[in-house]
Short mmCIF file of C-alpha atoms and ligand atoms in Angstrom, two decimals:
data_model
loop_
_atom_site.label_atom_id
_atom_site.label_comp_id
_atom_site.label_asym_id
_atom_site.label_seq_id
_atom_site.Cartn_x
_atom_site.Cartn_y
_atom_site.Cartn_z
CA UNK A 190 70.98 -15.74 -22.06
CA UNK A 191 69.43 -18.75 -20.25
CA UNK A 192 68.26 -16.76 -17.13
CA UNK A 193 65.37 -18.19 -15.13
CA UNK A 194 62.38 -16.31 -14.84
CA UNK A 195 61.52 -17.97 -11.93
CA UNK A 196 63.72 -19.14 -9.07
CA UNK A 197 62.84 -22.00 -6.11
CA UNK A 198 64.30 -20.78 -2.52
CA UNK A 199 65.29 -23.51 -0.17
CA UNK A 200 65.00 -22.18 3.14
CA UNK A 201 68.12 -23.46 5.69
CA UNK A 202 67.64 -21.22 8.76
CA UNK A 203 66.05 -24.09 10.87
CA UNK A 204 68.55 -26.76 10.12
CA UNK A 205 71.95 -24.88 8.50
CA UNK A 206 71.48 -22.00 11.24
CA UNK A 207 70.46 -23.40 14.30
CA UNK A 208 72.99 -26.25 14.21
CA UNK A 209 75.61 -23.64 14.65
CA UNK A 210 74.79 -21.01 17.15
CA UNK A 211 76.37 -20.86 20.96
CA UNK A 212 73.18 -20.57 22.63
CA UNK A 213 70.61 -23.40 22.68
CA UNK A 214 67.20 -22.39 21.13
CA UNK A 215 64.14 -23.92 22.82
CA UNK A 216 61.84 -26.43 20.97
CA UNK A 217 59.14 -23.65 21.48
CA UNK A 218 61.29 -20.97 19.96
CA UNK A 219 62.31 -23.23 17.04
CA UNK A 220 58.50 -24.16 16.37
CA UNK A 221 57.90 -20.88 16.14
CA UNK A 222 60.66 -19.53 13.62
CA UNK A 223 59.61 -22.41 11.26
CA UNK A 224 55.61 -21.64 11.52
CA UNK A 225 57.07 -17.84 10.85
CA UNK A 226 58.74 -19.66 7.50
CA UNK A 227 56.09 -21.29 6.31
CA UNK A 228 53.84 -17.90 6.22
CA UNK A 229 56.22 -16.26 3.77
CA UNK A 230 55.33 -18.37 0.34
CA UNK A 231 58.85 -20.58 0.94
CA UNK A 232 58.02 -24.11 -0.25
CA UNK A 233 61.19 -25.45 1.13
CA UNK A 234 61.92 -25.25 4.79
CA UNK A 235 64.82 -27.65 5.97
CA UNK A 236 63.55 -28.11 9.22
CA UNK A 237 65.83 -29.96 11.38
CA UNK A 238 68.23 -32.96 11.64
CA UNK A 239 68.23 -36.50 13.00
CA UNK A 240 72.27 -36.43 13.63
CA UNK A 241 73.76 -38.10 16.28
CA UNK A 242 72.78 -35.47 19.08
CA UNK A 243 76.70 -36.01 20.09
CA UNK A 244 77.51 -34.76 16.52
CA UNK A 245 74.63 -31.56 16.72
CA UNK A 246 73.57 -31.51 20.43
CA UNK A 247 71.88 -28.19 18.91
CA UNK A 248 69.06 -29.90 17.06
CA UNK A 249 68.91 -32.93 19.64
CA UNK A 250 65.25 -31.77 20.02
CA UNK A 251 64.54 -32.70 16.34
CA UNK A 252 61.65 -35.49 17.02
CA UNK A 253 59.51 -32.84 19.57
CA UNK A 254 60.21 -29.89 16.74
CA UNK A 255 59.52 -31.96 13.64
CA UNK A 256 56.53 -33.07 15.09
CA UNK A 257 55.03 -29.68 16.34
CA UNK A 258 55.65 -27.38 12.86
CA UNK A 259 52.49 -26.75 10.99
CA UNK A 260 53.18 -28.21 8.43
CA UNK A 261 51.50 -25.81 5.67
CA UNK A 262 50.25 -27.39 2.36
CA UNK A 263 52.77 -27.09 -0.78
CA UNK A 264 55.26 -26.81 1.83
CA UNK A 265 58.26 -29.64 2.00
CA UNK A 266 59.95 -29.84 5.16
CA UNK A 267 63.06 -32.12 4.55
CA UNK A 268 65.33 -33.02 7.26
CA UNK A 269 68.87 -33.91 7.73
CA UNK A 270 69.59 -37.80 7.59
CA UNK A 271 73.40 -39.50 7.85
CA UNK A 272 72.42 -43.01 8.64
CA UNK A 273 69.85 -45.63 9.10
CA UNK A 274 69.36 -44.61 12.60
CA UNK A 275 68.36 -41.33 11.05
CA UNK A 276 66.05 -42.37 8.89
CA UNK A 277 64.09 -44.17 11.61
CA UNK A 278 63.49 -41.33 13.50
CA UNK A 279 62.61 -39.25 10.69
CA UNK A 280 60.01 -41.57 9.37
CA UNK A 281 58.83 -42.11 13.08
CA UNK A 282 58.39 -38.37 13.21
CA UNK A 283 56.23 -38.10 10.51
CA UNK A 284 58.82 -36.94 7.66
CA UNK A 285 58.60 -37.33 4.26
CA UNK A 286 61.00 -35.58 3.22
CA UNK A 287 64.80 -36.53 3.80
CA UNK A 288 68.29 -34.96 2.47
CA UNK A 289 71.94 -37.29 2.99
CA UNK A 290 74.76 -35.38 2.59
CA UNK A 291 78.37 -36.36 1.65
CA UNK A 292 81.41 -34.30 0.45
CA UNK A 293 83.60 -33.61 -2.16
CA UNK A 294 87.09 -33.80 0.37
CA UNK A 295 87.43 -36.95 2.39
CA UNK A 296 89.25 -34.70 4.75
CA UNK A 297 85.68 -33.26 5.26
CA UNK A 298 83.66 -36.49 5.43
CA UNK A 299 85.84 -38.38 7.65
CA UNK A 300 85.67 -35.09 9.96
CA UNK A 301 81.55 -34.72 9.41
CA UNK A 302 80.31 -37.99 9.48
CA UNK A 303 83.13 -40.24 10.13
CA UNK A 304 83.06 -41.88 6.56
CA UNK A 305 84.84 -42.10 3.53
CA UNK A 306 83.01 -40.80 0.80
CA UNK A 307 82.66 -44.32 -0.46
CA UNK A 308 81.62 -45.34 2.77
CA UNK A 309 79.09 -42.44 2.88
CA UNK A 310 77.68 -43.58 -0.77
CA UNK A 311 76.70 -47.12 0.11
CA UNK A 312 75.33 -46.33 3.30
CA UNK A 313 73.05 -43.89 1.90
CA UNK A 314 72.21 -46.43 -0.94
CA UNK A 315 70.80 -48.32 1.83
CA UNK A 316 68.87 -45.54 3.17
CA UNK A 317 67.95 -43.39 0.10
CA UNK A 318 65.78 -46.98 -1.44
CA UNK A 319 64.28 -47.45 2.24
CA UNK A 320 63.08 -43.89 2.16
CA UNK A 321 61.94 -43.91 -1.54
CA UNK A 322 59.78 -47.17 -1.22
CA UNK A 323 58.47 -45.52 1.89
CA UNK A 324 57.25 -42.78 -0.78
CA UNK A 325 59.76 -40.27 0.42
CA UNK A 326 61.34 -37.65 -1.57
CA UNK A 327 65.25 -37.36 -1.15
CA UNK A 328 67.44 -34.34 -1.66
CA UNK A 329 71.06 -35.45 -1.59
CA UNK A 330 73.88 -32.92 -0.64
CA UNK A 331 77.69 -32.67 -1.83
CA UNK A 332 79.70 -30.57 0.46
CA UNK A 333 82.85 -28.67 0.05
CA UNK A 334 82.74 -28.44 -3.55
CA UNK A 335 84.38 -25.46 -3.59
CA UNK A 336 87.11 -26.16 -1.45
CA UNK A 337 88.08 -28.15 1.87
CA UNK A 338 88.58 -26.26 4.99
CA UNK A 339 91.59 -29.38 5.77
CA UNK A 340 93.81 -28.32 2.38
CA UNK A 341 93.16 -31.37 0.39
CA UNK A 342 92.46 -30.48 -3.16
CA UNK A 343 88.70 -30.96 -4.40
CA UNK A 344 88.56 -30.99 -8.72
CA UNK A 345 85.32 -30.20 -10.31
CA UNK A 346 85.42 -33.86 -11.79
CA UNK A 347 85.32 -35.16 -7.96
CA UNK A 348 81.89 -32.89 -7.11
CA UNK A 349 80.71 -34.16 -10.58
CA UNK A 350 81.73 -37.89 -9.79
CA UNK A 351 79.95 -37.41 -6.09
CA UNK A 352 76.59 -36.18 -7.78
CA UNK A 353 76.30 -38.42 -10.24
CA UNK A 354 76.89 -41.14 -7.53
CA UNK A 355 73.97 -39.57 -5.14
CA UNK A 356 72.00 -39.46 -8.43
CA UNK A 357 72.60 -42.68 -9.27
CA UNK A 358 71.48 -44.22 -6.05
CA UNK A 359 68.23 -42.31 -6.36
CA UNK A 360 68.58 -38.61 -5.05
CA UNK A 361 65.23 -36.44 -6.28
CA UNK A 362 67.73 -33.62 -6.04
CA UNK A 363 71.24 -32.76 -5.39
CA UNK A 364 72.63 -29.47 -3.46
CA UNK A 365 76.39 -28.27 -4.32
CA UNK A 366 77.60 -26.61 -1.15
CA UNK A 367 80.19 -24.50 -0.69
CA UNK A 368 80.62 -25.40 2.77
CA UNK A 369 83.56 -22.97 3.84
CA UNK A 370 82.26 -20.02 1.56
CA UNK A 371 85.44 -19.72 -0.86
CA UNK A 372 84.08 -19.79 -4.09
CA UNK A 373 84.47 -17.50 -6.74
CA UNK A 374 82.17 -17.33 -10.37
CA UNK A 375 84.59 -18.61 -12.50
CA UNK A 376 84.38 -21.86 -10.34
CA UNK A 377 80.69 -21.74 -11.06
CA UNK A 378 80.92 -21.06 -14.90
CA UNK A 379 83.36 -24.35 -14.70
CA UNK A 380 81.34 -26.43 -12.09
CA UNK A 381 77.80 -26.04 -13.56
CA UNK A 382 77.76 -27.19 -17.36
CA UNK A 383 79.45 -30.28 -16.39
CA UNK A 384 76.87 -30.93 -13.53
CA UNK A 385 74.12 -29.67 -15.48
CA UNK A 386 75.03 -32.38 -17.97
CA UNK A 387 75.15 -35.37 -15.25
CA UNK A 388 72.48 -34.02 -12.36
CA UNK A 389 70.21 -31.73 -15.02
CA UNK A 390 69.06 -28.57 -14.20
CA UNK A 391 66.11 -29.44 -13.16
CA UNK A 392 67.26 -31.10 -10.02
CA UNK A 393 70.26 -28.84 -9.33
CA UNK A 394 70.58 -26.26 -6.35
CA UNK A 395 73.29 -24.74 -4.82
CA UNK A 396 74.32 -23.93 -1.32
CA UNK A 397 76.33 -20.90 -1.07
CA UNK A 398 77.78 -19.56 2.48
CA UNK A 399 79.13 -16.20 2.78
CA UNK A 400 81.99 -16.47 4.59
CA UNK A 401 84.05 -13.93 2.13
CA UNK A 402 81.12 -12.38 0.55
CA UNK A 403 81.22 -13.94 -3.29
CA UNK A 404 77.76 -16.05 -2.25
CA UNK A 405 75.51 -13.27 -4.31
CA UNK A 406 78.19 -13.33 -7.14
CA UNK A 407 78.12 -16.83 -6.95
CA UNK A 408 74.73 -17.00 -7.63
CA UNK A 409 74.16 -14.44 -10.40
CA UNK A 410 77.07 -16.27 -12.69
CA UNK A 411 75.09 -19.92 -11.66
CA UNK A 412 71.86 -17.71 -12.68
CA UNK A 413 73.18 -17.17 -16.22
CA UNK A 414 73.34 -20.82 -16.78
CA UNK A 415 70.27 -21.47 -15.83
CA UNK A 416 70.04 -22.49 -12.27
CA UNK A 417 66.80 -21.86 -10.37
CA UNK A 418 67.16 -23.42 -7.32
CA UNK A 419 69.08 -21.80 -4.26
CA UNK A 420 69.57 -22.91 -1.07
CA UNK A 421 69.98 -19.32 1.66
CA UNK A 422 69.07 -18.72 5.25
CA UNK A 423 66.65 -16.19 7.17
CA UNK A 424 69.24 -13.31 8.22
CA UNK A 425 71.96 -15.33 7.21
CA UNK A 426 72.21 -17.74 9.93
CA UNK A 427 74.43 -20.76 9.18
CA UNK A 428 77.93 -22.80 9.32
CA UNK A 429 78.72 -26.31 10.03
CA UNK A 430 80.98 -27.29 13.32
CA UNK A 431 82.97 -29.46 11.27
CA UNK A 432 84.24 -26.93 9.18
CA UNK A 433 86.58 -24.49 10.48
CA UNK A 434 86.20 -20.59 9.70
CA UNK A 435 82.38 -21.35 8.00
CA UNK A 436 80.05 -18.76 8.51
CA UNK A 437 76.74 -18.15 7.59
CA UNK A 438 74.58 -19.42 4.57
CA UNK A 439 73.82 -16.25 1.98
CA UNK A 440 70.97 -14.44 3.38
CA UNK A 441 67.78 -15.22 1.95
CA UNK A 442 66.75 -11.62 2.55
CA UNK A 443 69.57 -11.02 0.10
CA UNK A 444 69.07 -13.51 -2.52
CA UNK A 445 65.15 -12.38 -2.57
CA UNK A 446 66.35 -8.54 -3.07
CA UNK A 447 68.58 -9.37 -5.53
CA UNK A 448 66.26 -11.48 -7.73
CA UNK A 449 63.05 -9.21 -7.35
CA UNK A 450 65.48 -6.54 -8.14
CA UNK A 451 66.21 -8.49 -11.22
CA UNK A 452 62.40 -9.20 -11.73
CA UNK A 453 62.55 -12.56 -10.90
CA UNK A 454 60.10 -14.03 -9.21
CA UNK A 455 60.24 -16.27 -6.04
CA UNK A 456 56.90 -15.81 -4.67
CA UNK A 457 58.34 -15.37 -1.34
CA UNK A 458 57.50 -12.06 0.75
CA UNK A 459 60.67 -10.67 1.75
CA UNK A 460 58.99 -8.66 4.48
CA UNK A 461 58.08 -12.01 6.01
CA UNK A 462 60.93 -13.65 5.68
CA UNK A 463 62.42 -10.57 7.56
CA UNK A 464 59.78 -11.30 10.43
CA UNK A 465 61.10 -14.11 10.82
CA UNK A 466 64.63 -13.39 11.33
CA UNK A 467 63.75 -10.50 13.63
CA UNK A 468 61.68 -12.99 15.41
CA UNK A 469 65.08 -15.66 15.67
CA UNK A 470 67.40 -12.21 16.28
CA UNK A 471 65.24 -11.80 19.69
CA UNK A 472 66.43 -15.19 20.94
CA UNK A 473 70.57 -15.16 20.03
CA UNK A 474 73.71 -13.93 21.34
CA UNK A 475 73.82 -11.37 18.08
CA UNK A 476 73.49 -9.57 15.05
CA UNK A 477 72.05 -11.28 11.95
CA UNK A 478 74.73 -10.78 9.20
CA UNK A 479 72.17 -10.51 5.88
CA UNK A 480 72.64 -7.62 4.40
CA UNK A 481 69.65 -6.56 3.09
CA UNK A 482 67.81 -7.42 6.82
CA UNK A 483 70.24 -4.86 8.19
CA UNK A 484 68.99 -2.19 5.49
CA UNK A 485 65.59 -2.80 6.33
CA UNK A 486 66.09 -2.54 9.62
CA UNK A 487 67.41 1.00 9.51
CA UNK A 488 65.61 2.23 6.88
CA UNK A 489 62.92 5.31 8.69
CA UNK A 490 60.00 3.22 6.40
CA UNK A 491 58.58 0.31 8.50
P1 HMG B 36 79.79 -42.22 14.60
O1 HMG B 36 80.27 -41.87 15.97
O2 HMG B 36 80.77 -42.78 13.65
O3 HMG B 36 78.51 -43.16 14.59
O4 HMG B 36 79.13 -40.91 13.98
P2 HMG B 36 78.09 -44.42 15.38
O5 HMG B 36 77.18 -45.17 14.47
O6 HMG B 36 79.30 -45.11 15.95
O7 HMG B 36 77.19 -43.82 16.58
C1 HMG B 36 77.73 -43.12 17.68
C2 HMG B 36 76.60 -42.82 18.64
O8 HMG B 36 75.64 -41.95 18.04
C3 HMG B 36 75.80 -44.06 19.05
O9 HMG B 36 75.29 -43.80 20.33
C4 HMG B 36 74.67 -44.07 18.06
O10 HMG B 36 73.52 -44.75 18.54
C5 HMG B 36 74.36 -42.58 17.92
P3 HMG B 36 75.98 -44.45 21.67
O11 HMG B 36 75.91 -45.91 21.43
O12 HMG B 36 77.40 -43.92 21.68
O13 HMG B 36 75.12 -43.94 22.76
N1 HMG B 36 73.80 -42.26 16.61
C6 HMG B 36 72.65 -41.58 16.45
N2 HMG B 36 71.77 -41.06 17.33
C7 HMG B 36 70.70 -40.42 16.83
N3 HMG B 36 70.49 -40.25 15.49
C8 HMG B 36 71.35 -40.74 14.59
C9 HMG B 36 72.49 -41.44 15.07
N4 HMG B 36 73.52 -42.04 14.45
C10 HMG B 36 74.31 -42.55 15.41
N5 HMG B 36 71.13 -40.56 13.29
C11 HMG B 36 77.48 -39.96 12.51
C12 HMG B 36 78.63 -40.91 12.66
C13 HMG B 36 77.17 -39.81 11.04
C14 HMG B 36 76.28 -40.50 13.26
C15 HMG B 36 77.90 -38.58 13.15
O14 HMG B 36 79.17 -38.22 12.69
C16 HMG B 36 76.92 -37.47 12.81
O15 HMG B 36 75.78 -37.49 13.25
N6 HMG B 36 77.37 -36.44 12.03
C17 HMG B 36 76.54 -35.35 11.64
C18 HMG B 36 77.37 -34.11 11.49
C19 HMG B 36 76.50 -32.94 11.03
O16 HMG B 36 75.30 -32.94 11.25
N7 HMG B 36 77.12 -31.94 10.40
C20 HMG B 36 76.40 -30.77 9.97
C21 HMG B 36 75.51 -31.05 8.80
S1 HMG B 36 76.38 -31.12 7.24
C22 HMG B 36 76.41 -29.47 6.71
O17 HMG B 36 76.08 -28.59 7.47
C23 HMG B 36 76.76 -29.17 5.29
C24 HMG B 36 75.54 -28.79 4.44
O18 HMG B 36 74.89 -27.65 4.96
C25 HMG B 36 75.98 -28.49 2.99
C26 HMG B 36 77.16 -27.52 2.88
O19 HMG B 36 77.17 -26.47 3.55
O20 HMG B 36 78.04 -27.82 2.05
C27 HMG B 36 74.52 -29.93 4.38
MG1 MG B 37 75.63 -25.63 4.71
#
């Protein structure tokens, strides 16, 4: 068995959550749920996106937030870039950390970011060598790799094609997202020797949401390959508006019970990273759908 012994947690609540709620989360309040982040041994914290703010008006405060997180050492902070335009503001925020994201269903891209997925690849050629001769470091994402919320058929050899492409044009790391939460393991024990092959584990994560609860499942079969770096969110916030019927990302309260359970180690404090959510809880419209937060919650111990 080629099961990590140690597993790298990026950390979407910021970006993947907060793009997606219906109530609009102050600068102050988003500040504050990252700083919570950053005290719970995370080293990845996605922390916001410079989108169009007619795309995300959500994260339209992404300049002011970007530039008010303590930015703890050890800590990368990446944020969301789909353009040059993008990548301007992020540098003149002080980033230096960026992730571009394309898809594996043109019915998605066109919908997300208005290009084809050739499109997409050559614009981010342009930005991905801007940002790495400005000494950036570039995570690159492929998105509805496990199937497109518009019908169109995706084919493991068109995720493989797309990461090899965002590798190619110099991506420090690519994330496989299953945008619309419909994958199943078997799709995994397909997907990831062929990627593993062309990306390499050492640069492969994967982005699981939870819409129909195989995200954990998901991520134990990916385990057994080898993966060791997952992408989840605080409480399970998440979604994207240009996917119909996505929920949440796969709690990162969950993934951490699951691995510790499994004595892997994260070195991330679950109990902090369940501050944290408690702490975002307090400021939406309702219940955080992680699993393991809930137990936690009702459980008499503290
Ligand atoms: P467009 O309308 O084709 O772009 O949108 P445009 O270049 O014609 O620009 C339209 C307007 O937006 C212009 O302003 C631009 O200046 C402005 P106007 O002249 O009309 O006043 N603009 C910008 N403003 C600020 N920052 C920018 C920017 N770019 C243009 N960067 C575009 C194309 C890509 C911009 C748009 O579609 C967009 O921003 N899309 C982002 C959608 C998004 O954020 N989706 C969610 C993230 S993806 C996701 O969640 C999946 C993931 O989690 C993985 C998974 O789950 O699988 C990553
Ligand atoms: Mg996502």
């Amino acid at each position: 068995m080629n099961r990590p012994k140690y597993v790298r947690i990026c950390e979407m609540g910021p970006r993947d959550g907060l793009q997606n709620e219906r109530v609009l989360v102050s600068a102050d309040d988003k500040v504050r749920y990252v700083d919570l982040l950053s005290e719970t041994g995370l080293s990845y914290v996605e922390a916001t996106s410079f989108v169009s703010p007619k795309a995300i008006p959500l994260l339209a405060d992404a300049a002011e937030v970007f530039a008010r997180i303590r930015k703890r050492p050890g800590v990368r902070y990446p944020v969301l870039v789909p353009n040059a335009k993008g990548l301007e503001r992020a540098r003149a925020a002080g980033a230096d950390a960026i992730a571009v994201f394309t898809a594996a269903s043109e019915a998605f891209s066109k919908r997300n970011i208005n290009m084809t997925i050739d499109d997409s690849i050559e614009t981010f050629r342009g930005v991905v060598s801007e940002a790495k001769a400005g000494g950036m470091w570039v995570r690159g994402y492929v998105s509805t790799a496990f199937g497109s919320p518009f019908g169109d058929v995706v084919t493991p050899r068109a995720v493989v094609a797309v990461a090899k492409r965002l590798v190619d044009i110099g991506c420090d790391e690519i994330s496989i997202g299953d945008t619309i939460g419909v994958g199943v393991p078997s799709q995994v024990d397909e997907m990831v020797p062929m990627l593993a092959k062309v990306v390499g584990l050492e640069r492969l994560a994967l982005h699981f949401h939870d819409t129909r609860g195989t995200a954990l499942a998901n991520i134990y079969a990916a385990l057994q390959h080898g993966v060791f770096i997952f992408d989840s969110s605080a409480g399970g916030l998440g979604g994207c508006p240009y996917a119909p019927g996505a929920t949440g990302n796969v709690g990162t309260e969950d993934v951490l019970y699951m691995l510790h359970g499994m004595a892997i180690e994260t070195g991330v404090d679950l109990v902090k990273v369940r501050a944290a959510s408690r702490f975002i809880a307090g400021v939406l419209d309702h219940e955080l759908t992680s699993k393991a937060f809930q137990a936690l919650e009702k459980a008499v111990a503290p």
